[in-house]
Structure formats: structure tokens, C-alpha cells
PDB file of C-alpha atoms in Angstrom:
ATOM      1  CA  UNK E   1    -169.288 -40.041 -52.242  1.00 44.00           C
ATOM      2  CA  UNK E   2    -168.897 -43.906 -52.524  1.00 45.00           C
ATOM      3  CA  UNK E   3    -165.193 -44.974 -53.017  1.00 46.00           C
ATOM      4  CA  UNK E   4    -166.247 -46.478 -56.575  1.00 46.00           C
ATOM      5  CA  UNK E   5    -167.232 -43.181 -57.815  1.00 48.00           C
ATOM      6  CA  UNK E   6    -163.891 -41.472 -56.925  1.00 52.00           C
ATOM      7  CA  UNK E   7    -161.857 -44.437 -58.427  1.00 48.00           C
ATOM      8  CA  UNK E   8    -163.812 -44.054 -61.547  1.00 48.00           C
ATOM      9  CA  UNK E   9    -161.590 -40.903 -62.178  1.00 53.00           C
ATOM     10  CA  UNK E  10    -158.838 -43.439 -62.743  1.00 53.00           C
ATOM     11  CA  UNK E  11    -160.797 -46.037 -64.333  1.00 46.00           C
ATOM     12  CA  UNK E  12    -161.186 -48.963 -61.709  1.00 37.00           C
ATOM     13  CA  UNK E  13    -163.006 -51.211 -64.282  1.00 39.00           C
ATOM     14  CA  UNK E  14    -159.808 -52.105 -66.347  1.00 35.00           C
ATOM     15  CA  UNK E  15    -157.190 -54.980 -65.790  1.00 31.00           C
ATOM     16  CA  UNK E  16    -155.291 -52.217 -64.137  1.00 31.00           C
ATOM     17  CA  UNK E  17    -157.728 -51.873 -61.383  1.00 31.00           C
ATOM     18  CA  UNK E  18    -156.770 -55.353 -60.812  1.00 27.00           C
ATOM     19  CA  UNK E  19    -153.144 -54.938 -61.992  1.00 25.00           C
ATOM     20  CA  UNK E  20    -152.307 -51.956 -63.923  1.00 25.00           C
ATOM     21  CA  UNK E  21    -155.173 -49.110 -64.506  1.00 27.00           C
ATOM     22  CA  UNK E  22    -154.484 -49.832 -68.368  1.00 24.00           C
ATOM     23  CA  UNK E  23    -157.881 -48.992 -68.878  1.00 24.00           C
ATOM     24  CA  UNK E  24    -159.571 -45.879 -67.543  1.00 25.00           C
ATOM     25  CA  UNK E  25    -161.415 -37.682 -63.057  1.00 36.00           C
ATOM     26  CA  UNK E  26    -160.682 -37.380 -64.966  1.00 34.00           C
ATOM     27  CA  UNK E  27    -163.816 -37.307 -63.080  1.00 36.00           C
ATOM     28  CA  UNK E  28    -164.959 -39.241 -69.706  1.00 25.00           C
ATOM     29  CA  UNK E  29    -161.314 -37.143 -69.771  1.00 31.00           C
ATOM     30  CA  UNK E  30    -162.349 -38.897 -73.435  1.00 25.00           C
ATOM     31  CA  UNK E  31    -158.812 -40.145 -74.013  1.00 24.00           C
ATOM     32  CA  UNK E  32    -159.094 -44.322 -79.346  1.00 22.00           C
ATOM     33  CA  UNK E  33    -159.346 -44.977 -82.673  1.00 22.00           C
ATOM     34  CA  UNK E  34    -156.195 -45.188 -84.997  1.00 21.00           C
ATOM     35  CA  UNK E  35    -153.346 -47.337 -83.653  1.00 21.00           C
ATOM     36  CA  UNK E  36    -151.004 -45.303 -85.825  1.00 21.00           C
ATOM     37  CA  UNK E  37    -151.420 -41.898 -84.508  1.00 25.00           C
ATOM     38  CA  UNK E  38    -153.211 -38.618 -85.239  1.00 26.00           C
ATOM     39  CA  UNK E  39    -156.667 -38.741 -86.327  1.00 31.00           C
ATOM     40  CA  UNK E  40    -158.256 -36.326 -88.850  1.00 34.00           C
ATOM     41  CA  UNK E  41    -159.553 -33.198 -87.611  1.00 40.00           C
ATOM     42  CA  UNK E  42    -163.065 -32.049 -88.476  1.00 43.00           C
ATOM     43  CA  UNK E  43    -162.346 -28.613 -90.243  1.00 43.00           C
ATOM     44  CA  UNK E  44    -159.145 -29.768 -91.473  1.00 47.00           C
ATOM     45  CA  UNK E  45    -155.740 -27.992 -90.490  1.00 50.00           C
ATOM     46  CA  UNK E  46    -157.703 -25.183 -88.861  1.00 48.00           C
ATOM     47  CA  UNK E  47    -159.243 -27.654 -86.678  1.00 62.00           C
ATOM     48  CA  UNK E  48    -156.220 -29.100 -85.582  1.00 70.00           C
ATOM     49  CA  UNK E  49    -154.779 -25.686 -85.135  1.00 77.00           C
ATOM     50  CA  UNK E  50    -157.517 -24.413 -82.931  1.00 74.00           C
ATOM     51  CA  UNK E  51    -157.420 -27.383 -80.894  1.00 76.00           C
ATOM     52  CA  UNK E  52    -153.505 -27.078 -80.438  1.00 82.00           C
ATOM     53  CA  UNK E  53    -154.108 -23.299 -79.486  1.00 83.00           C
ATOM     54  CA  UNK E  54    -156.631 -24.729 -76.700  1.00 82.00           C
ATOM     55  CA  UNK E  55    -154.344 -27.163 -75.494  1.00 83.00           C
ATOM     56  CA  UNK E  56    -151.202 -25.018 -75.506  1.00 87.00           C
ATOM     57  CA  UNK E  57    -153.405 -22.218 -73.299  1.00 86.00           C
ATOM     58  CA  UNK E  58    -154.231 -24.985 -70.846  1.00 84.00           C
ATOM     59  CA  UNK E  59    -150.692 -26.283 -70.766  1.00 86.00           C
ATOM     60  CA  UNK E  60    -149.425 -22.469 -69.847  1.00 90.00           C
ATOM     61  CA  UNK E  61    -151.418 -22.557 -66.600  1.00 91.00           C
ATOM     62  CA  UNK E  62    -149.079 -24.358 -64.260  1.00 93.00           C
ATOM     63  CA  UNK E  63    -151.078 -23.883 -61.354  1.00 95.00           C
ATOM     64  CA  UNK E  64    -154.870 -23.713 -60.478  1.00 94.00           C
ATOM     65  CA  UNK E  65    -157.458 -24.471 -57.865  1.00 96.00           C
ATOM     66  CA  UNK E  66    -161.148 -24.023 -57.330  1.00 96.00           C
ATOM     67  CA  UNK E  67    -164.324 -25.967 -56.997  1.00 96.00           C
ATOM     68  CA  UNK E  68    -165.608 -29.032 -58.730  1.00 95.00           C
ATOM     69  CA  UNK E  69    -168.914 -31.115 -59.222  1.00 95.00           C
ATOM     70  CA  UNK E  70    -168.575 -34.627 -60.159  1.00 92.00           C
ATOM     71  CA  UNK E  71    -171.165 -36.406 -61.742  1.00 93.00           C
ATOM     72  CA  UNK E  72    -170.927 -40.446 -61.598  1.00 90.00           C
ATOM     73  CA  UNK E  73    -171.947 -43.115 -64.211  1.00 90.00           C
ATOM     74  CA  UNK E  74    -174.903 -43.906 -62.012  1.00 89.00           C
ATOM     75  CA  UNK E  75    -176.047 -40.635 -61.355  1.00 86.00           C
ATOM     76  CA  UNK E  76    -174.063 -39.777 -58.239  1.00 89.00           C
ATOM     77  CA  UNK E  77    -173.096 -36.289 -57.811  1.00 92.00           C
ATOM     78  CA  UNK E  78    -170.490 -35.070 -55.174  1.00 92.00           C
ATOM     79  CA  UNK E  79    -168.395 -31.866 -54.887  1.00 94.00           C
ATOM     80  CA  UNK E  80    -165.121 -30.480 -53.490  1.00 95.00           C
ATOM     81  CA  UNK E  81    -161.978 -28.707 -54.147  1.00 96.00           C
ATOM     82  CA  UNK E  82    -159.217 -29.263 -56.391  1.00 95.00           C
ATOM     83  CA  UNK E  83    -155.668 -28.426 -56.799  1.00 96.00           C
ATOM     84  CA  UNK E  84    -153.250 -28.628 -59.864  1.00 94.00           C
ATOM     85  CA  UNK E  85    -149.429 -27.941 -60.135  1.00 96.00           C
ATOM     86  CA  UNK E  86    -148.145 -28.914 -63.469  1.00 93.00           C
ATOM     87  CA  UNK E  87    -146.486 -31.354 -64.140  1.00 93.00           C
ATOM     88  CA  UNK E  88    -147.981 -34.181 -62.543  1.00 94.00           C
ATOM     89  CA  UNK E  89    -149.650 -32.911 -59.296  1.00 96.00           C
ATOM     90  CA  UNK E  90    -153.366 -33.028 -58.325  1.00 94.00           C
ATOM     91  CA  UNK E  91    -155.451 -33.252 -55.159  1.00 96.00           C
ATOM     92  CA  UNK E  92    -159.148 -33.640 -54.953  1.00 94.00           C
ATOM     93  CA  UNK E  93    -160.708 -33.143 -51.681  1.00 94.00           C
ATOM     94  CA  UNK E  94    -164.473 -34.534 -51.578  1.00 93.00           C
ATOM     95  CA  UNK E  95    -166.500 -32.394 -49.294  1.00 93.00           C
ATOM     96  CA  UNK E  96    -168.519 -34.273 -46.491  1.00 89.00           C
ATOM     97  CA  UNK E  97    -170.232 -36.687 -46.119  1.00 88.00           C
ATOM     98  CA  UNK E  98    -167.588 -38.393 -48.546  1.00 89.00           C
ATOM     99  CA  UNK E  99    -164.165 -39.135 -46.889  1.00 89.00           C
ATOM    100  CA  UNK E 100    -162.415 -39.250 -49.995  1.00 90.00           C
ATOM    101  CA  UNK E 101    -159.081 -38.057 -51.299  1.00 92.00           C
ATOM    102  CA  UNK E 102    -157.301 -38.313 -54.562  1.00 94.00           C
ATOM    103  CA  UNK E 103    -153.950 -37.237 -54.766  1.00 96.00           C
ATOM    104  CA  UNK E 104    -151.122 -37.161 -57.375  1.00 96.00           C
ATOM    105  CA  UNK E 105    -147.372 -36.576 -56.596  1.00 96.00           C
ATOM    106  CA  UNK E 106    -146.269 -36.618 -60.237  1.00 94.00           C
ATOM    107  CA  UNK E 107    -145.319 -40.211 -59.934  1.00 94.00           C
ATOM    108  CA  UNK E 108    -148.280 -41.944 -58.419  1.00 95.00           C
ATOM    109  CA  UNK E 109    -152.026 -41.634 -57.867  1.00 94.00           C
ATOM    110  CA  UNK E 110    -153.581 -42.592 -54.514  1.00 94.00           C
ATOM    111  CA  UNK E 111    -157.422 -42.821 -53.573  1.00 93.00           C
ATOM    112  CA  UNK E 112    -157.577 -42.555 -49.748  1.00 92.00           C
ATOM    113  CA  UNK E 113    -160.867 -42.932 -47.649  1.00 91.00           C
ATOM    114  CA  UNK E 114    -160.067 -41.489 -44.072  1.00 88.00           C
ATOM    115  CA  UNK E 115    -163.392 -43.353 -42.832  1.00 89.00           C
ATOM    116  CA  UNK E 116    -162.346 -46.893 -43.958  1.00 89.00           C
ATOM    117  CA  UNK E 117    -158.621 -45.857 -43.622  1.00 87.00           C
ATOM    118  CA  UNK E 118    -157.695 -47.616 -47.136  1.00 90.00           C
ATOM    119  CA  UNK E 119    -155.718 -46.568 -50.119  1.00 92.00           C
ATOM    120  CA  UNK E 120    -155.563 -47.566 -53.466  1.00 92.00           C
ATOM    121  CA  UNK E 121    -152.443 -46.607 -55.522  1.00 93.00           C
ATOM    122  CA  UNK E 122    -151.621 -46.292 -59.249  1.00 91.00           C
ATOM    123  CA  UNK E 123    -148.773 -45.410 -61.511  1.00 92.00           C
ATOM    124  CA  UNK E 124    -149.617 -41.798 -62.828  1.00 91.00           C
ATOM    125  CA  UNK E 125    -148.500 -42.820 -66.365  1.00 87.00           C
ATOM    126  CA  UNK E 126    -151.090 -45.682 -66.672  1.00 83.00           C
ATOM    127  CA  UNK E 127    -154.048 -43.484 -66.147  1.00 82.00           C
ATOM    128  CA  UNK E 128    -155.601 -40.742 -68.433  1.00 74.00           C
ATOM    129  CA  UNK E 129    -154.505 -38.050 -65.561  1.00 81.00           C
ATOM    130  CA  UNK E 130    -151.067 -38.213 -66.968  1.00 82.00           C
ATOM    131  CA  UNK E 131    -152.840 -36.382 -70.139  1.00 77.00           C
ATOM    132  CA  UNK E 132    -154.459 -33.857 -67.976  1.00 79.00           C
ATOM    133  CA  UNK E 133    -151.345 -33.036 -66.175  1.00 89.00           C
ATOM    134  CA  UNK E 134    -148.805 -33.138 -68.755  1.00 88.00           C
ATOM    135  CA  UNK E 135    -146.109 -30.137 -68.999  1.00 89.00           C
ATOM    136  CA  UNK E 136    -147.614 -29.669 -72.650  1.00 84.00           C
ATOM    137  CA  UNK E 137    -150.819 -31.313 -74.231  1.00 78.00           C
ATOM    138  CA  UNK E 138    -148.956 -32.094 -77.839  1.00 75.00           C
ATOM    139  CA  UNK E 139    -151.876 -32.917 -80.001  1.00 75.00           C
ATOM    140  CA  UNK E 140    -149.313 -34.091 -82.845  1.00 69.00           C
ATOM    141  CA  UNK E 141    -148.117 -36.801 -80.639  1.00 59.00           C
ATOM    142  CA  UNK E 142    -150.896 -38.140 -78.922  1.00 57.00           C
ATOM    143  CA  UNK E 143    -153.782 -39.890 -80.422  1.00 67.00           C
ATOM    144  CA  UNK E 144    -156.668 -38.049 -80.977  1.00 77.00           C
ATOM    145  CA  UNK E 145    -160.030 -39.415 -81.212  1.00 79.00           C
ATOM    146  CA  UNK E 146    -162.100 -36.008 -82.408  1.00 82.00           C
ATOM    147  CA  UNK E 147    -162.177 -32.584 -81.930  1.00 85.00           C
ATOM    148  CA  UNK E 148    -165.875 -31.112 -81.914  1.00 87.00           C
ATOM    149  CA  UNK E 149    -166.175 -27.448 -82.134  1.00 85.00           C
ATOM    150  CA  UNK E 150    -169.531 -25.817 -81.132  1.00 88.00           C
ATOM    151  CA  UNK E 151    -170.153 -22.303 -80.575  1.00 88.00           C
ATOM    152  CA  UNK E 152    -169.897 -22.384 -76.949  1.00 90.00           C
ATOM    153  CA  UNK E 153    -167.769 -25.503 -76.436  1.00 90.00           C
ATOM    154  CA  UNK E 154    -164.935 -27.165 -77.932  1.00 88.00           C
ATOM    155  CA  UNK E 155    -164.473 -30.861 -77.079  1.00 90.00           C
ATOM    156  CA  UNK E 156    -160.816 -32.608 -77.612  1.00 86.00           C
ATOM    157  CA  UNK E 157    -161.101 -36.496 -77.007  1.00 86.00           C
ATOM    158  CA  UNK E 158    -157.926 -38.265 -76.348  1.00 81.00           C
ATOM    159  CA  UNK E 159    -156.503 -41.641 -75.625  1.00 78.00           C
ATOM    160  CA  UNK E 160    -153.983 -44.093 -76.308  1.00 74.00           C
ATOM    161  CA  UNK E 161    -154.852 -47.897 -76.379  1.00 74.00           C
ATOM    162  CA  UNK E 162    -151.651 -49.113 -75.920  1.00 71.00           C
ATOM    163  CA  UNK E 163    -151.471 -47.262 -72.349  1.00 69.00           C
ATOM    164  CA  UNK E 164    -154.902 -46.663 -71.347  1.00 70.00           C
ATOM    165  CA  UNK E 165    -156.911 -49.365 -73.194  1.00 74.00           C
ATOM    166  CA  UNK E 166    -160.254 -48.327 -73.861  1.00 79.00           C
ATOM    167  CA  UNK E 167    -160.641 -45.613 -71.504  1.00 81.00           C
ATOM    168  CA  UNK E 168    -160.464 -42.243 -73.094  1.00 83.00           C
ATOM    169  CA  UNK E 169    -160.443 -38.602 -71.697  1.00 83.00           C
ATOM    170  CA  UNK E 170    -162.252 -35.620 -73.176  1.00 89.00           C
ATOM    171  CA  UNK E 171    -161.274 -31.984 -72.454  1.00 87.00           C
ATOM    172  CA  UNK E 172    -164.093 -29.304 -72.840  1.00 91.00           C
ATOM    173  CA  UNK E 173    -162.790 -25.722 -73.408  1.00 90.00           C
ATOM    174  CA  UNK E 174    -164.637 -22.355 -73.804  1.00 90.00           C
ATOM    175  CA  UNK E 175    -163.702 -21.277 -77.372  1.00 86.00           C
ATOM    176  CA  UNK E 176    -163.420 -17.807 -76.511  1.00 87.00           C
ATOM    177  CA  UNK E 177    -161.773 -17.583 -73.147  1.00 88.00           C
ATOM    178  CA  UNK E 178    -159.561 -20.957 -73.952  1.00 86.00           C
ATOM    179  CA  UNK E 179    -160.841 -21.923 -70.128  1.00 88.00           C
ATOM    180  CA  UNK E 180    -160.863 -25.346 -69.391  1.00 88.00           C
ATOM    181  CA  UNK E 181    -164.713 -26.123 -68.166  1.00 92.00           C
ATOM    182  CA  UNK E 182    -164.835 -29.887 -67.917  1.00 92.00           C
ATOM    183  CA  UNK E 183    -163.505 -33.109 -68.444  1.00 88.00           C
ATOM    184  CA  UNK E 184    -164.923 -36.639 -68.812  1.00 92.00           C
ATOM    185  CA  UNK E 185    -163.074 -40.084 -68.451  1.00 88.00           C
ATOM    186  CA  UNK E 186    -164.614 -43.110 -69.984  1.00 87.00           C
ATOM    187  CA  UNK E 187    -163.822 -46.202 -68.591  1.00 85.00           C
ATOM    188  CA  UNK E 188    -163.475 -49.469 -70.415  1.00 82.00           C
ATOM    189  CA  UNK E 189    -166.879 -50.319 -69.973  1.00 86.00           C
ATOM    190  CA  UNK E 190    -168.122 -47.126 -71.701  1.00 88.00           C
ATOM    191  CA  UNK E 191    -169.228 -45.658 -68.427  1.00 90.00           C
ATOM    192  CA  UNK E 192    -168.498 -41.857 -67.994  1.00 92.00           C
ATOM    193  CA  UNK E 193    -167.484 -39.946 -64.971  1.00 91.00           C
ATOM    194  CA  UNK E 194    -167.843 -35.863 -65.552  1.00 93.00           C
ATOM    195  CA  UNK E 195    -165.898 -33.190 -63.364  1.00 92.00           C
ATOM    196  CA  UNK E 196    -167.088 -29.555 -63.998  1.00 95.00           C
ATOM    197  CA  UNK E 197    -164.864 -26.980 -62.412  1.00 94.00           C
ATOM    198  CA  UNK E 198    -165.744 -23.510 -61.334  1.00 94.00           C
ATOM    199  CA  UNK E 199    -164.372 -20.441 -59.352  1.00 95.00           C
ATOM    200  CA  UNK E 200    -160.975 -21.357 -60.630  1.00 94.00           C
ATOM    201  CA  UNK E 201    -157.917 -19.417 -59.590  1.00 95.00           C
ATOM    202  CA  UNK E 202    -154.664 -19.656 -61.347  1.00 94.00           C
ATOM    203  CA  UNK E 203    -150.975 -18.676 -60.619  1.00 94.00           C
ATOM    204  CA  UNK E 204    -151.480 -19.894 -57.132  1.00 96.00           C
ATOM    205  CA  UNK E 205    -148.654 -21.144 -54.742  1.00 96.00           C
ATOM    206  CA  UNK E 206    -148.975 -24.277 -52.889  1.00 96.00           C
ATOM    207  CA  UNK E 207    -147.237 -25.839 -50.035  1.00 95.00           C
ATOM    208  CA  UNK E 208    -145.523 -28.980 -50.719  1.00 89.00           C
ATOM    209  CA  UNK E 209    -147.635 -30.872 -48.426  1.00 94.00           C
ATOM    210  CA  UNK E 210    -150.670 -30.461 -50.460  1.00 96.00           C
ATOM    211  CA  UNK E 211    -149.422 -32.997 -53.060  1.00 97.00           C
ATOM    212  CA  UNK E 212    -147.662 -35.375 -50.598  1.00 95.00           C
ATOM    213  CA  UNK E 213    -148.723 -39.006 -50.868  1.00 94.00           C
ATOM    214  CA  UNK E 214    -148.170 -40.847 -47.352  1.00 92.00           C
ATOM    215  CA  UNK E 215    -146.359 -43.786 -48.891  1.00 92.00           C
ATOM    216  CA  UNK E 216    -145.597 -45.387 -45.630  1.00 89.00           C
ATOM    217  CA  UNK E 217    -149.076 -45.474 -44.556  1.00 88.00           C
ATOM    218  CA  UNK E 218    -150.194 -46.463 -48.143  1.00 88.00           C
ATOM    219  CA  UNK E 219    -147.828 -49.597 -48.393  1.00 85.00           C
ATOM    220  CA  UNK E 220    -148.905 -50.375 -44.780  1.00 81.00           C
ATOM    221  CA  UNK E 221    -152.852 -50.698 -45.642  1.00 67.00           C
ATOM    222  CA  UNK E 222    -151.886 -52.608 -48.679  1.00 65.00           C
ATOM    223  CA  UNK E 223    -149.854 -55.100 -46.832  1.00 62.00           C
ATOM    224  CA  UNK E 224    -152.987 -55.263 -44.572  1.00 61.00           C
ATOM    225  CA  UNK E 225    -151.320 -53.394 -41.535  1.00 56.00           C
TER     226      UNK E 225
END
């Protein structure tokens, strides 16, 4: 998968790609509407409560692993395996022929390309992945763009313009099982990168090396080494 497609998970289009990543797997995670805080939910308090129950269930799952399929903004498609250890830790291993890895250790997110031997580094708290990987997704404290309830899918769109710019993250849940099915990240240019997950296992244990960021190698490459 092209490096650009993986980077869209974090939103490379914003000034942050050039400086801060203030704009944008999620691979959108549709993370904007009110600068003042909580937006009104369709369905009133019931809609808000239903959305928070979904968010709480997802937050209660501290570790999970499975397979994913990623759909890029230009129709590109790739897959691989993912690993999540809340709070803050994530890894995406893309299947061949892609040489891309995405790793978050709770502080930073890095995108590595084994073939090109390149690394890009971003602060986790400046990316929409921060919301996905939070200890608890508190819809009363995050800016909620919208909540849409359909028979087979509930979509919660979150964002914070002061942190992520115009980028958003959409979390899509099964309303019956409360399981996360997909997330979409929309970048500052309105381009979506979506990730569908399946064959998910929860309550798993990971070796610490799974989420280890090779900072020495990252900084060496960033210095042109």
C-alpha cells in the first residue's frame, strides 16, 4: 500500500503533516461543529444515552486484535492485522506487498516503511486516533458532530477543531452487540479513509515489543541518517 494511504489514517493533509498533524485510520474516524461543546443528538437524551452506552462498551474492551481492510480516498484497498491495547497503544501491520507499519506507544504515532526505510512521527494527542484509544470515550466532554441511529449501525462522529482542525473520526457500532465495526477518518480536504475490522479477539495479552517505537531509528532517519 502506498505510504500516503497509510498516512491518511493520521491525516497527512493538515498543517500537522507539515508541522503538527492538527488536521486529520482512523483508517473518516469522523472526529466539527460546535466550538462550544456538545452538539444536540438526534433523538434527544435517549440518543445521547444510547451513544454513550456504545462508547462505554467499546472503552471497556482494553485489548483487542484482529484483521482489517482499509479503503483509501482514491479507491485503494489493502488489509492486514491490528492490535490495540488501551489506553494509547496500537499497531497496524499491512499485508504484502505493502511494507508499512503504524505503531502507537501511547505517546507518539509512527509510520514506518520497511522497503524505503523511512519513518514519520506524530504526537498521539494531535491525531484523531487519540479518541479511539482513550481510556474512556466520554461523549459529554468531546465535541460531538452527530449520532446517527440506523437498524444495523449506529454512527458517532467526533471531532475537536482546536486540536484536530477540520479532521473528524466516525465510529460505527453494531447497535445490538455494541461491537465496533468500522471507523473512518476524514482529513482536512474532506477525503475519507475507512477501516473495517473482523475476526476480532478481545482480552488478549501482548508482548511489550508489539507497541515499541524504535525511536533511535526514527530520529536517525529524520536527521537524514
